[in-house]
mmCIF file with all atom_site columns, C-alpha atoms in Angstrom:
data_model
loop_
_atom_site.group_PDB
_atom_site.id
_atom_site.type_symbol
_atom_site.label_atom_id
_atom_site.label_alt_id
_atom_site.label_comp_id
_atom_site.label_asym_id
_atom_site.label_entity_id
_atom_site.label_seq_id
_atom_site.pdbx_PDB_ins_code
_atom_site.Cartn_x
_atom_site.Cartn_y
_atom_site.Cartn_z
_atom_site.occupancy
_atom_site.B_iso_or_equiv
_atom_site.pdbx_formal_charge
_atom_site.auth_seq_id
_atom_site.auth_comp_id
_atom_site.auth_asym_id
_atom_site.auth_atom_id
_atom_site.pdbx_PDB_model_num
ATOM 1   C CA . MET A 1 1   ? 112.570 138.458 208.049 1.00 0.00 ? 1038 MET A CA 1
ATOM 2   C CA . TYR A 1 2   ? 111.415 135.199 206.497 1.00 0.00 ? 1039 TYR A CA 1
ATOM 3   C CA . TYR A 1 3   ? 114.797 133.700 205.617 1.00 0.00 ? 1040 TYR A CA 1
ATOM 4   C CA . ALA A 1 4   ? 116.333 134.621 208.992 1.00 0.00 ? 1041 ALA A CA 1
ATOM 5   C CA . ALA A 1 5   ? 113.215 134.011 211.144 1.00 0.00 ? 1042 ALA A CA 1
ATOM 6   C CA . ALA A 1 6   ? 113.837 137.478 212.532 1.00 0.00 ? 1043 ALA A CA 1
ATOM 7   C CA . ARG A 1 7   ? 111.494 139.820 214.329 1.00 0.00 ? 1044 ARG A CA 1
ATOM 8   C CA . PRO A 1 8   ? 110.778 143.150 212.604 1.00 0.00 ? 1045 PRO A CA 1
ATOM 9   C CA . ALA A 1 9   ? 112.383 145.036 215.524 1.00 0.00 ? 1046 ALA A CA 1
ATOM 10  C CA . GLU A 1 10  ? 115.564 142.948 215.105 1.00 0.00 ? 1047 GLU A CA 1
ATOM 11  C CA . VAL A 1 11  ? 115.831 143.771 211.407 1.00 0.00 ? 1048 VAL A CA 1
ATOM 12  C CA . ILE A 1 12  ? 115.289 147.530 211.771 1.00 0.00 ? 1049 ILE A CA 1
ATOM 13  C CA . GLY A 1 13  ? 118.665 148.016 213.465 1.00 0.00 ? 1050 GLY A CA 1
ATOM 14  C CA . LEU A 1 14  ? 120.646 145.362 211.554 1.00 0.00 ? 1051 LEU A CA 1
ATOM 15  C CA . MET A 1 15  ? 124.116 146.668 210.669 1.00 0.00 ? 1052 MET A CA 1
ATOM 16  C CA . LEU A 1 16  ? 126.221 145.692 207.677 1.00 0.00 ? 1053 LEU A CA 1
ATOM 17  C CA . LYS A 1 17  ? 129.132 144.914 210.035 1.00 0.00 ? 1054 LYS A CA 1
ATOM 18  C CA . ASP A 1 18  ? 126.939 142.184 211.563 1.00 0.00 ? 1055 ASP A CA 1
ATOM 19  C CA . CYS A 1 19  ? 126.500 140.395 208.232 1.00 0.00 ? 1056 CYS A CA 1
ATOM 20  C CA . ASP A 1 20  ? 128.795 137.874 206.603 1.00 0.00 ? 1057 ASP A CA 1
ATOM 21  C CA . LEU A 1 21  ? 127.740 137.921 202.954 1.00 0.00 ? 1058 LEU A CA 1
ATOM 22  C CA . PRO A 1 22  ? 130.059 135.704 200.897 1.00 0.00 ? 1059 PRO A CA 1
ATOM 23  C CA . ARG A 1 23  ? 129.888 135.751 197.098 1.00 0.00 ? 1060 ARG A CA 1
ATOM 24  C CA . ARG A 1 24  ? 128.611 132.164 197.164 1.00 0.00 ? 1061 ARG A CA 1
ATOM 25  C CA . GLY A 1 25  ? 126.955 129.913 199.675 1.00 0.00 ? 1062 GLY A CA 1
ATOM 26  C CA . TRP A 1 26  ? 125.487 130.462 203.097 1.00 0.00 ? 1063 TRP A CA 1
ATOM 27  C CA . GLY A 1 27  ? 126.117 133.565 205.157 1.00 0.00 ? 1064 GLY A CA 1
ATOM 28  C CA . THR A 1 28  ? 125.529 134.659 208.725 1.00 0.00 ? 1065 THR A CA 1
ATOM 29  C CA . ILE A 1 29  ? 123.888 137.577 210.446 1.00 0.00 ? 1066 ILE A CA 1
ATOM 30  C CA . ARG A 1 30  ? 124.482 138.463 214.062 1.00 0.00 ? 1067 ARG A CA 1
ATOM 31  C CA . LEU A 1 31  ? 121.431 139.913 215.750 1.00 0.00 ? 1068 LEU A CA 1
ATOM 32  C CA . ARG A 1 32  ? 122.482 142.041 218.734 1.00 0.00 ? 1069 ARG A CA 1
ATOM 33  C CA . GLU A 1 33  ? 119.545 144.267 219.588 1.00 0.00 ? 1070 GLU A CA 1
ATOM 34  C CA . THR A 1 34  ? 115.950 145.098 218.933 1.00 0.00 ? 1071 THR A CA 1
ATOM 35  C CA . ARG A 1 35  ? 114.616 148.528 218.033 1.00 0.00 ? 1072 ARG A CA 1
ATOM 36  C CA . PRO A 1 36  ? 110.939 148.375 219.037 1.00 0.00 ? 1073 PRO A CA 1
ATOM 37  C CA . ARG A 1 37  ? 108.835 151.493 218.533 1.00 0.00 ? 1074 ARG A CA 1
ATOM 38  C CA . SER A 1 38  ? 107.708 152.667 221.923 1.00 0.00 ? 1075 SER A CA 1
ATOM 39  C CA . GLY A 1 39  ? 107.061 156.335 221.242 1.00 0.00 ? 1076 GLY A CA 1
ATOM 40  C CA . THR A 1 40  ? 109.114 159.302 222.395 1.00 0.00 ? 1077 THR A CA 1
ATOM 41  C CA . ALA A 1 41  ? 107.249 159.637 225.693 1.00 0.00 ? 1078 ALA A CA 1
ATOM 42  C CA . TRP A 1 42  ? 108.139 156.064 226.681 1.00 0.00 ? 1079 TRP A CA 1
ATOM 43  C CA . THR A 1 43  ? 111.867 155.813 225.959 1.00 0.00 ? 1080 THR A CA 1
ATOM 44  C CA . ASP A 1 44  ? 114.759 156.962 228.143 1.00 0.00 ? 1081 ASP A CA 1
ATOM 45  C CA . SER A 1 45  ? 116.461 158.555 225.125 1.00 0.00 ? 1082 SER A CA 1
ATOM 46  C CA . GLY A 1 46  ? 113.428 160.501 223.919 1.00 0.00 ? 1083 GLY A CA 1
ATOM 47  C CA . GLU A 1 47  ? 113.635 158.736 220.537 1.00 0.00 ? 1084 GLU A CA 1
ATOM 48  C CA . ALA A 1 48  ? 110.665 156.857 219.088 1.00 0.00 ? 1085 ALA A CA 1
ATOM 49  C CA . HIS A 1 49  ? 112.556 153.540 218.982 1.00 0.00 ? 1086 HIS A CA 1
ATOM 50  C CA . ASP A 1 50  ? 114.066 152.037 222.092 1.00 0.00 ? 1087 ASP A CA 1
ATOM 51  C CA . ARG A 1 51  ? 117.372 150.145 221.973 1.00 0.00 ? 1088 ARG A CA 1
ATOM 52  C CA . ARG A 1 52  ? 116.997 146.837 223.754 1.00 0.00 ? 1089 ARG A CA 1
ATOM 53  C CA . GLY A 1 53  ? 118.686 143.472 223.932 1.00 0.00 ? 1090 GLY A CA 1
ATOM 54  C CA . LEU A 1 54  ? 117.215 140.471 222.192 1.00 0.00 ? 1091 LEU A CA 1
ATOM 55  C CA . LYS A 1 55  ? 113.898 139.248 223.524 1.00 0.00 ? 1092 LYS A CA 1
ATOM 56  C CA . HIS A 1 56  ? 114.178 136.559 226.236 1.00 0.00 ? 1093 HIS A CA 1
ATOM 57  C CA . ARG A 1 57  ? 117.993 136.761 226.243 1.00 0.00 ? 1094 ARG A CA 1
ATOM 58  C CA . PRO A 1 58  ? 120.631 138.483 228.358 1.00 0.00 ? 1095 PRO A CA 1
ATOM 59  C CA . ARG A 1 59  ? 121.242 142.161 227.446 1.00 0.00 ? 1096 ARG A CA 1
ATOM 60  C CA . LYS A 1 60  ? 124.511 141.621 225.533 1.00 0.00 ? 1097 LYS A CA 1
ATOM 61  C CA . ALA A 1 61  ? 123.548 138.294 223.924 1.00 0.00 ? 1098 ALA A CA 1
ATOM 62  C CA . VAL A 1 62  ? 124.147 137.815 220.203 1.00 0.00 ? 1099 VAL A CA 1
ATOM 63  C CA . ARG A 1 63  ? 122.022 135.460 218.121 1.00 0.00 ? 1100 ARG A CA 1
ATOM 64  C CA . ARG A 1 64  ? 123.994 134.058 215.194 1.00 0.00 ? 1101 ARG A CA 1
ATOM 65  C CA . VAL A 1 65  ? 121.650 133.184 212.347 1.00 0.00 ? 1102 VAL A CA 1
ATOM 66  C CA . PRO A 1 66  ? 122.763 131.187 209.309 1.00 0.00 ? 1103 PRO A CA 1
ATOM 67  C CA . ILE A 1 67  ? 121.203 132.668 206.186 1.00 0.00 ? 1104 ILE A CA 1
ATOM 68  C CA . PRO A 1 68  ? 120.686 130.834 202.907 1.00 0.00 ? 1105 PRO A CA 1
ATOM 69  C CA . PRO A 1 69  ? 122.326 131.853 199.633 1.00 0.00 ? 1106 PRO A CA 1
ATOM 70  C CA . GLU A 1 70  ? 119.069 133.478 198.455 1.00 0.00 ? 1107 GLU A CA 1
ATOM 71  C CA . LEU A 1 71  ? 119.120 135.961 201.338 1.00 0.00 ? 1108 LEU A CA 1
ATOM 72  C CA . VAL A 1 72  ? 122.871 136.536 200.983 1.00 0.00 ? 1109 VAL A CA 1
ATOM 73  C CA . ALA A 1 73  ? 122.298 137.512 197.337 1.00 0.00 ? 1110 ALA A CA 1
ATOM 74  C CA . LEU A 1 74  ? 119.344 139.767 198.223 1.00 0.00 ? 1111 LEU A CA 1
ATOM 75  C CA . LEU A 1 75  ? 121.305 141.584 200.920 1.00 0.00 ? 1112 LEU A CA 1
ATOM 76  C CA . ARG A 1 76  ? 124.373 142.002 198.691 1.00 0.00 ? 1113 ARG A CA 1
ATOM 77  C CA . TRP A 1 77  ? 122.121 143.466 195.980 1.00 0.00 ? 1114 TRP A CA 1
ATOM 78  C CA . HIS A 1 78  ? 120.414 145.742 198.517 1.00 0.00 ? 1115 HIS A CA 1
ATOM 79  C CA . VAL A 1 79  ? 123.719 147.165 199.762 1.00 0.00 ? 1116 VAL A CA 1
ATOM 80  C CA . THR A 1 80  ? 124.915 147.756 196.201 1.00 0.00 ? 1117 THR A CA 1
ATOM 81  C CA . ALA A 1 81  ? 121.648 149.432 195.197 1.00 0.00 ? 1118 ALA A CA 1
ATOM 82  C CA . TYR A 1 82  ? 120.936 151.478 198.330 1.00 0.00 ? 1119 TYR A CA 1
ATOM 83  C CA . GLY A 1 83  ? 124.090 151.552 200.435 1.00 0.00 ? 1120 GLY A CA 1
ATOM 84  C CA . THR A 1 84  ? 123.729 151.802 204.191 1.00 0.00 ? 1121 THR A CA 1
ATOM 85  C CA . ALA A 1 85  ? 122.529 154.434 206.631 1.00 0.00 ? 1122 ALA A CA 1
ATOM 86  C CA . PRO A 1 86  ? 125.204 156.783 208.001 1.00 0.00 ? 1123 PRO A CA 1
ATOM 87  C CA . ASP A 1 87  ? 125.487 154.585 211.120 1.00 0.00 ? 1124 ASP A CA 1
ATOM 88  C CA . GLY A 1 88  ? 125.857 151.372 209.061 1.00 0.00 ? 1125 GLY A CA 1
ATOM 89  C CA . ARG A 1 89  ? 122.272 150.075 209.235 1.00 0.00 ? 1126 ARG A CA 1
ATOM 90  C CA . LEU A 1 90  ? 121.169 148.056 206.221 1.00 0.00 ? 1127 LEU A CA 1
ATOM 91  C CA . PHE A 1 91  ? 117.683 149.479 206.055 1.00 0.00 ? 1128 PHE A CA 1
ATOM 92  C CA . GLN A 1 92  ? 116.847 153.170 206.112 1.00 0.00 ? 1129 GLN A CA 1
ATOM 93  C CA . THR A 1 93  ? 114.269 155.680 205.037 1.00 0.00 ? 1130 THR A CA 1
ATOM 94  C CA . MET A 1 94  ? 114.917 158.148 202.221 1.00 0.00 ? 1131 MET A CA 1
ATOM 95  C CA . ARG A 1 95  ? 116.405 160.518 204.819 1.00 0.00 ? 1132 ARG A CA 1
ATOM 96  C CA . GLY A 1 96  ? 118.554 157.860 206.504 1.00 0.00 ? 1133 GLY A CA 1
ATOM 97  C CA . GLY A 1 97  ? 116.223 157.316 209.458 1.00 0.00 ? 1134 GLY A CA 1
ATOM 98  C CA . LEU A 1 98  ? 114.877 154.168 211.044 1.00 0.00 ? 1135 LEU A CA 1
ATOM 99  C CA . VAL A 1 99  ? 112.251 152.360 209.020 1.00 0.00 ? 1136 VAL A CA 1
ATOM 100 C CA . GLN A 1 100 ? 108.897 152.766 210.764 1.00 0.00 ? 1137 GLN A CA 1
ATOM 101 C CA . ASP A 1 101 ? 106.394 149.937 211.001 1.00 0.00 ? 1138 ASP A CA 1
ATOM 102 C CA . THR A 1 102 ? 103.860 152.296 209.445 1.00 0.00 ? 1139 THR A CA 1
ATOM 103 C CA . GLY A 1 103 ? 106.075 152.372 206.347 1.00 0.00 ? 1140 GLY A CA 1
ATOM 104 C CA . TYR A 1 104 ? 106.039 148.648 205.675 1.00 0.00 ? 1141 TYR A CA 1
ATOM 105 C CA . GLY A 1 105 ? 103.485 147.163 208.078 1.00 0.00 ? 1142 GLY A CA 1
ATOM 106 C CA . GLU A 1 106 ? 99.925  146.144 207.581 1.00 0.00 ? 1143 GLU A CA 1
ATOM 107 C CA . GLY A 1 107 ? 99.131  149.143 205.362 1.00 0.00 ? 1144 GLY A CA 1
ATOM 108 C CA . GLU A 1 108 ? 99.451  149.787 201.649 1.00 0.00 ? 1145 GLU A CA 1
ATOM 109 C CA . VAL A 1 109 ? 103.059 148.622 201.200 1.00 0.00 ? 1146 VAL A CA 1
ATOM 110 C CA . TRP A 1 110 ? 102.465 145.229 202.778 1.00 0.00 ? 1147 TRP A CA 1
ATOM 111 C CA . ALA A 1 111 ? 99.154  144.805 200.941 1.00 0.00 ? 1148 ALA A CA 1
ATOM 112 C CA . GLU A 1 112 ? 100.884 145.508 197.619 1.00 0.00 ? 1149 GLU A CA 1
ATOM 113 C CA . ALA A 1 113 ? 103.709 143.084 198.421 1.00 0.00 ? 1150 ALA A CA 1
ATOM 114 C CA . ARG A 1 114 ? 101.209 140.354 199.286 1.00 0.00 ? 1151 ARG A CA 1
ATOM 115 C CA . ALA A 1 115 ? 99.231  141.013 196.089 1.00 0.00 ? 1152 ALA A CA 1
ATOM 116 C CA . ARG A 1 116 ? 102.384 140.648 193.996 1.00 0.00 ? 1153 ARG A CA 1
ATOM 117 C CA . ALA A 1 117 ? 103.824 137.625 195.803 1.00 0.00 ? 1154 ALA A CA 1
ATOM 118 C CA . LEU A 1 118 ? 100.757 135.482 196.450 1.00 0.00 ? 1155 LEU A CA 1
ATOM 119 C CA . THR A 1 119 ? 98.232  133.763 194.238 1.00 0.00 ? 1156 THR A CA 1
ATOM 120 C CA . PRO A 1 120 ? 94.719  135.276 194.319 1.00 0.00 ? 1157 PRO A CA 1
ATOM 121 C CA . SER A 1 121 ? 93.430  132.557 196.668 1.00 0.00 ? 1158 SER A CA 1
ATOM 122 C CA . GLU A 1 122 ? 96.459  132.940 198.978 1.00 0.00 ? 1159 GLU A CA 1
ATOM 123 C CA . HIS A 1 123 ? 95.970  136.717 198.974 1.00 0.00 ? 1160 HIS A CA 1
ATOM 124 C CA . GLU A 1 124 ? 92.359  136.296 200.131 1.00 0.00 ? 1161 GLU A CA 1
ATOM 125 C CA . SER A 1 125 ? 93.509  134.068 203.002 1.00 0.00 ? 1162 SER A CA 1
ATOM 126 C CA . THR A 1 126 ? 95.231  135.095 206.230 1.00 0.00 ? 1163 THR A CA 1
ATOM 127 C CA . LEU A 1 127 ? 98.621  133.944 204.871 1.00 0.00 ? 1164 LEU A CA 1
ATOM 128 C CA . ALA A 1 128 ? 101.294 136.523 205.787 1.00 0.00 ? 1165 ALA A CA 1
ATOM 129 C CA . LYS A 1 129 ? 98.686  139.069 206.880 1.00 0.00 ? 1166 LYS A CA 1
ATOM 130 C CA . ARG A 1 130 ? 101.389 141.006 208.744 1.00 0.00 ? 1167 ARG A CA 1
ATOM 131 C CA . PRO A 1 131 ? 105.198 141.097 208.471 1.00 0.00 ? 1168 PRO A CA 1
ATOM 132 C CA . TYR A 1 132 ? 105.673 139.265 211.778 1.00 0.00 ? 1169 TYR A CA 1
ATOM 133 C CA . ASP A 1 133 ? 103.962 136.244 210.200 1.00 0.00 ? 1170 ASP A CA 1
ATOM 134 C CA . LEU A 1 134 ? 107.114 135.731 208.122 1.00 0.00 ? 1171 LEU A CA 1
ATOM 135 C CA . ARG A 1 135 ? 108.931 134.725 211.304 1.00 0.00 ? 1172 ARG A CA 1
ATOM 136 C CA . HIS A 1 136 ? 106.301 132.101 212.063 1.00 0.00 ? 1173 HIS A CA 1
ATOM 137 C CA . ALA A 1 137 ? 106.448 130.807 208.495 1.00 0.00 ? 1174 ALA A CA 1
ATOM 138 C CA . ALA A 1 138 ? 110.234 130.444 208.628 1.00 0.00 ? 1175 ALA A CA 1
ATOM 139 C CA . VAL A 1 139 ? 110.134 128.548 211.915 1.00 0.00 ? 1176 VAL A CA 1
ATOM 140 C CA . SER A 1 140 ? 107.483 126.142 210.639 1.00 0.00 ? 1177 SER A CA 1
ATOM 141 C CA . THR A 1 141 ? 109.349 125.644 207.356 1.00 0.00 ? 1178 THR A CA 1
#
């Protein structure tokens, strides 16, 4: 999310076919939809995540995002290590489902990631308190 300045809901449904991941240099991802969690009672499909177009863009719009070599390497490693979901999504749960915000969000997983990545004084601050903050950090960088 940081390297691509992407929203969490954009990353949840990211497909391998929408990634250009060369062996060297910069790559590209094409963001086509968001998968916000609305709850089963609030979606037309009855699924917990809605399928929507990109925020503040026409329904079929595609946002092409250049990604630096560091992210290209991370994504290539991720695909080699974990493969893709049956429908081609890059990120999946152990059972192949959509990653839930409760699985990575402001709970234990995110707290552990912050503790490992930040200095003690940074960890005590509000720096990257939630995953969405990575988008803000990327834009300001």
